[in-house]
Short mmCIF file of C-alpha atoms in Angstrom, two decimals:
data_model
loop_
_atom_site.label_atom_id
_atom_site.label_comp_id
_atom_site.label_asym_id
_atom_site.label_seq_id
_atom_site.Cartn_x
_atom_site.Cartn_y
_atom_site.Cartn_z
CA UNK A 1 8.14 -7.75 -27.24
CA UNK A 2 9.01 -4.52 -25.43
CA UNK A 3 11.58 -2.21 -27.15
CA UNK A 4 14.04 -0.46 -24.89
CA UNK A 5 15.68 2.86 -25.98
CA UNK A 6 17.99 5.52 -24.61
CA UNK A 7 16.84 8.99 -23.52
CA UNK A 8 18.91 10.43 -26.48
CA UNK A 9 16.49 8.63 -28.88
CA UNK A 10 13.58 10.74 -27.68
CA UNK A 11 12.07 14.23 -27.62
CA UNK A 12 9.88 15.57 -24.84
CA UNK A 13 6.91 15.51 -27.19
CA UNK A 14 7.02 11.62 -27.77
CA UNK A 15 7.88 10.71 -24.19
CA UNK A 16 5.29 9.99 -21.49
CA UNK A 17 5.85 9.24 -17.78
CA UNK A 18 3.26 7.32 -16.07
CA UNK A 19 3.01 7.42 -12.26
CA UNK A 20 1.41 4.55 -10.34
CA UNK A 21 1.09 3.76 -6.58
CA UNK A 22 0.53 0.31 -5.07
CA UNK A 23 -1.60 -0.18 -2.11
CA UNK A 24 -2.85 -3.31 -0.28
CA UNK A 25 -2.62 -5.66 2.69
CA UNK A 26 0.67 -7.38 3.97
CA UNK A 27 1.70 -10.23 1.60
CA UNK A 28 -0.75 -9.27 -1.10
CA UNK A 29 2.09 -9.23 -3.66
CA UNK A 30 2.50 -5.42 -4.00
CA UNK A 31 6.29 -5.39 -4.32
CA UNK A 32 6.42 -8.40 -6.70
CA UNK A 33 3.68 -6.60 -8.91
CA UNK A 34 5.79 -3.40 -8.79
CA UNK A 35 8.80 -5.43 -10.11
CA UNK A 36 6.75 -6.78 -13.01
CA UNK A 37 5.57 -3.22 -13.88
CA UNK A 38 9.11 -1.87 -13.81
CA UNK A 39 10.64 -5.03 -15.56
CA UNK A 40 13.19 -5.12 -12.72
CA UNK A 41 13.91 -6.23 -9.10
CA UNK A 42 13.92 -2.77 -7.57
CA UNK A 43 11.73 -3.81 -4.75
CA UNK A 44 12.55 -6.46 -2.10
CA UNK A 45 9.86 -9.20 -2.28
CA UNK A 46 9.76 -12.44 -0.36
CA UNK A 47 7.41 -14.70 1.52
CA UNK A 48 7.17 -13.79 5.19
CA UNK A 49 4.75 -14.42 8.13
CA UNK A 50 4.92 -10.60 8.73
CA UNK A 51 5.07 -7.41 6.64
CA UNK A 52 8.25 -7.07 4.51
CA UNK A 53 8.03 -3.49 3.13
CA UNK A 54 8.48 -0.94 5.95
CA UNK A 55 9.07 2.27 3.89
CA UNK A 56 7.79 3.81 0.71
CA UNK A 57 10.03 3.35 -2.34
CA UNK A 58 9.93 4.81 -5.84
CA UNK A 59 11.09 2.76 -8.82
CA UNK A 60 11.55 3.84 -12.42
CA UNK A 61 11.51 1.66 -15.42
CA UNK A 62 13.72 1.86 -18.53
CA UNK A 63 12.24 3.71 -21.52
CA UNK A 64 9.92 1.58 -23.48
CA UNK A 65 10.15 2.70 -27.09
CA UNK A 66 7.12 2.86 -29.36
CA UNK A 67 4.86 1.43 -26.75
CA UNK A 68 1.80 3.16 -28.06
CA UNK A 69 0.50 5.83 -30.50
CA UNK A 70 -1.07 9.13 -29.39
CA UNK A 71 -2.01 12.07 -31.77
CA UNK A 72 -0.38 10.19 -34.69
CA UNK A 73 2.96 9.91 -32.84
CA UNK A 74 4.80 6.88 -31.48
CA UNK A 75 5.02 7.22 -27.72
CA UNK A 76 7.93 6.17 -25.49
CA UNK A 77 6.81 5.20 -22.14
CA UNK A 78 8.53 5.32 -18.68
CA UNK A 79 6.84 3.86 -15.63
CA UNK A 80 7.27 5.25 -12.10
CA UNK A 81 5.92 2.96 -9.39
CA UNK A 82 5.58 3.87 -5.65
CA UNK A 83 5.66 0.85 -3.46
CA UNK A 84 4.08 1.22 -0.08
CA UNK A 85 3.99 -0.70 3.28
CA UNK A 86 1.25 -3.25 3.79
CA UNK A 87 -1.80 -1.84 5.51
CA UNK A 88 -2.65 -2.94 8.07
CA UNK A 89 1.04 -3.55 8.97
CA UNK A 90 2.31 -6.24 11.26
CA UNK A 91 4.79 -3.95 12.95
CA UNK A 92 3.98 -0.32 12.30
CA UNK A 93 1.17 1.56 13.55
CA UNK A 94 -1.69 2.47 11.11
CA UNK A 95 -1.28 6.20 11.57
CA UNK A 96 2.45 6.03 10.85
CA UNK A 97 1.92 4.02 7.63
CA UNK A 98 -0.68 6.54 6.47
CA UNK A 99 1.52 9.41 7.18
CA UNK A 100 4.49 7.84 5.43
CA UNK A 101 2.43 7.22 2.34
CA UNK A 102 0.91 10.67 2.39
CA UNK A 103 4.38 12.32 2.52
CA UNK A 104 5.65 10.03 -0.14
CA UNK A 105 2.79 10.86 -2.54
CA UNK A 106 3.37 14.60 -2.00
CA UNK A 107 7.10 14.24 -2.47
CA UNK A 108 7.15 12.07 -5.66
CA UNK A 109 3.80 13.01 -7.29
CA UNK A 110 2.98 16.44 -5.72
CA UNK A 111 3.40 18.26 -8.98
CA UNK A 112 3.58 15.62 -11.67
CA UNK A 113 0.46 13.85 -10.33
CA UNK A 114 -0.66 10.30 -9.87
CA UNK A 115 -2.20 8.59 -12.85
CA UNK A 116 -3.54 5.47 -11.16
CA UNK A 117 -3.57 3.84 -7.72
CA UNK A 118 -3.48 0.02 -7.80
CA UNK A 119 -5.19 -1.77 -4.92
CA UNK A 120 -3.28 -5.08 -4.94
CA UNK A 121 -5.51 -8.02 -3.78
CA UNK A 122 -4.73 -11.69 -3.79
CA UNK A 123 -7.10 -13.50 -6.03
CA UNK A 124 -7.02 -16.64 -3.87
CA UNK A 125 -8.21 -14.65 -0.75
CA UNK A 126 -11.73 -13.18 -0.45
CA UNK A 127 -12.05 -9.43 0.00
CA UNK A 128 -14.13 -9.07 3.09
CA UNK A 129 -13.96 -8.11 6.75
CA UNK A 130 -12.42 -5.12 8.45
CA UNK A 131 -8.94 -5.77 7.51
CA UNK A 132 -9.75 -5.71 3.79
CA UNK A 133 -11.85 -2.56 4.09
CA UNK A 134 -8.94 -0.80 5.92
CA UNK A 135 -6.93 -0.55 2.65
CA UNK A 136 -9.91 0.92 0.76
CA UNK A 137 -10.52 3.43 3.50
CA UNK A 138 -6.92 4.51 3.42
CA UNK A 139 -7.04 5.05 -0.33
CA UNK A 140 -10.17 7.10 0.06
CA UNK A 141 -8.47 9.20 2.75
CA UNK A 142 -5.21 9.74 0.79
CA UNK A 143 -6.67 10.40 -2.66
CA UNK A 144 -9.68 12.35 -1.50
CA UNK A 145 -13.21 12.54 -3.16
CA UNK A 146 -11.87 11.57 -6.60
CA UNK A 147 -10.38 8.20 -5.48
CA UNK A 148 -12.88 6.23 -7.43
CA UNK A 149 -11.69 7.74 -10.70
CA UNK A 150 -8.06 6.88 -10.02
CA UNK A 151 -8.21 3.46 -8.60
CA UNK A 152 -8.09 0.05 -10.07
CA UNK A 153 -7.62 -3.47 -8.50
CA UNK A 154 -4.76 -5.62 -9.42
CA UNK A 155 -5.52 -9.35 -8.53
CA UNK A 156 -2.27 -11.24 -7.96
CA UNK A 157 -1.95 -15.00 -7.81
CA UNK A 158 -4.63 -15.30 -10.45
CA UNK A 159 -3.26 -18.66 -11.56
CA UNK A 160 -4.85 -19.97 -8.41
CA UNK A 161 -8.36 -19.35 -9.67
CA UNK A 162 -7.48 -21.20 -12.84
CA UNK A 163 -6.28 -24.08 -10.91
CA UNK A 164 -9.63 -24.09 -8.97
CA UNK A 165 -11.53 -24.34 -12.25
CA UNK A 166 -12.70 -20.67 -12.33
CA UNK A 167 -12.74 -18.29 -15.28
CA UNK A 168 -12.23 -14.58 -14.60
CA UNK A 169 -15.96 -14.02 -15.27
CA UNK A 170 -17.15 -16.73 -12.96
CA UNK A 171 -14.69 -15.58 -10.32
CA UNK A 172 -16.15 -12.17 -10.27
CA UNK A 173 -19.81 -13.39 -10.44
CA UNK A 174 -19.21 -15.36 -7.24
CA UNK A 175 -17.13 -12.71 -5.47
CA UNK A 176 -18.00 -11.36 -2.07
CA UNK A 177 -20.37 -8.39 -1.78
CA UNK A 178 -17.54 -6.34 -0.49
CA UNK A 179 -15.57 -6.87 -3.70
CA UNK A 180 -18.52 -6.44 -5.97
CA UNK A 181 -19.42 -3.21 -4.25
CA UNK A 182 -15.98 -1.96 -4.67
CA UNK A 183 -15.81 -2.89 -8.34
CA UNK A 184 -18.98 -1.09 -9.01
CA UNK A 185 -17.58 2.03 -7.26
CA UNK A 186 -14.40 2.09 -9.51
CA UNK A 187 -16.25 1.28 -12.76
CA UNK A 188 -15.02 -2.26 -12.89
CA UNK A 189 -11.36 -1.36 -13.50
CA UNK A 190 -9.35 -4.47 -12.60
CA UNK A 191 -6.48 -6.49 -13.95
CA UNK A 192 -5.58 -10.23 -13.29
CA UNK A 193 -1.85 -11.01 -12.96
CA UNK A 194 -0.81 -14.53 -13.64
CA UNK A 195 2.46 -16.09 -12.56
CA UNK A 196 2.56 -18.97 -14.96
CA UNK A 197 1.97 -19.60 -18.70
CA UNK A 198 3.25 -16.13 -19.95
CA UNK A 199 6.71 -14.97 -19.53
CA UNK A 200 7.25 -12.05 -17.15
CA UNK A 201 7.76 -9.75 -20.21
CA UNK A 202 4.47 -10.91 -21.71
CA UNK A 203 2.73 -10.34 -18.32
CA UNK A 204 4.24 -6.90 -18.08
CA UNK A 205 2.90 -5.91 -21.58
CA UNK A 206 -0.62 -7.35 -20.80
CA UNK A 207 -0.83 -5.37 -17.45
CA UNK A 208 0.65 -2.13 -18.83
CA UNK A 209 -1.70 -2.13 -21.83
CA UNK A 210 -4.66 -2.49 -19.52
CA UNK A 211 -3.40 0.31 -17.21
CA UNK A 212 -3.01 2.55 -20.24
CA UNK A 213 -6.63 1.94 -21.16
CA UNK A 214 -7.81 3.03 -17.69
CA UNK A 215 -5.57 6.21 -17.97
CA UNK A 216 -6.86 6.93 -21.41
CA UNK A 217 -10.42 6.76 -20.10
CA UNK A 218 -9.47 9.34 -17.62
CA UNK A 219 -8.06 11.58 -20.72
CA UNK A 220 -4.57 11.22 -19.17
CA UNK A 221 -5.64 13.40 -16.16
CA UNK A 222 -3.68 13.13 -12.87
CA UNK A 223 -4.39 13.46 -9.24
CA UNK A 224 -2.01 16.03 -7.57
CA UNK A 225 -0.97 16.32 -4.00
CA UNK A 226 -0.05 19.32 -1.94
#
């Protein structure tokens, strides 16, 4: 169970803010995933035959007390998540979307830095073709040469692969060459997000713990933007 606390319960030395950005195609589940990470409903999320998110939006979680230990201290965590428009977008030009995201990254994470970019991909849709590679190319352009170090894949709708009789390992073994190549590039950093079985709070804990593993592997380094 996550423990929430007030800012007055903390000192700067035992508080950590983690900055995340969500990327992916239209209807991949970015906004819904962002809400799970935040433990809120900050981002509008709904099924639609077209792109729902049109602007970048930053959400902040409540303070999560004693989430982890670092250097012998109990650390209180706060998560900041940047939700971005789908790419390619059904209504906005690609250059407009890229520029919007570039400005949002500089505005929100220019000095504090980005800990991790999450490429949100539906587990029940194969990653292949030009549309799929567009999101990866955009991440490469926006994050620069270090993008591989600061990117992980978040598979949404993972319950669909269970329903189809796949384990996570079997799913990845039979994945498209495009996905396998991408996973190799980012050192197999991935997370599966399930919508049934666990409560939303349990899902959130599992995903955040996995994210913190990736960030720890990077020695808590961040990617800054000018």
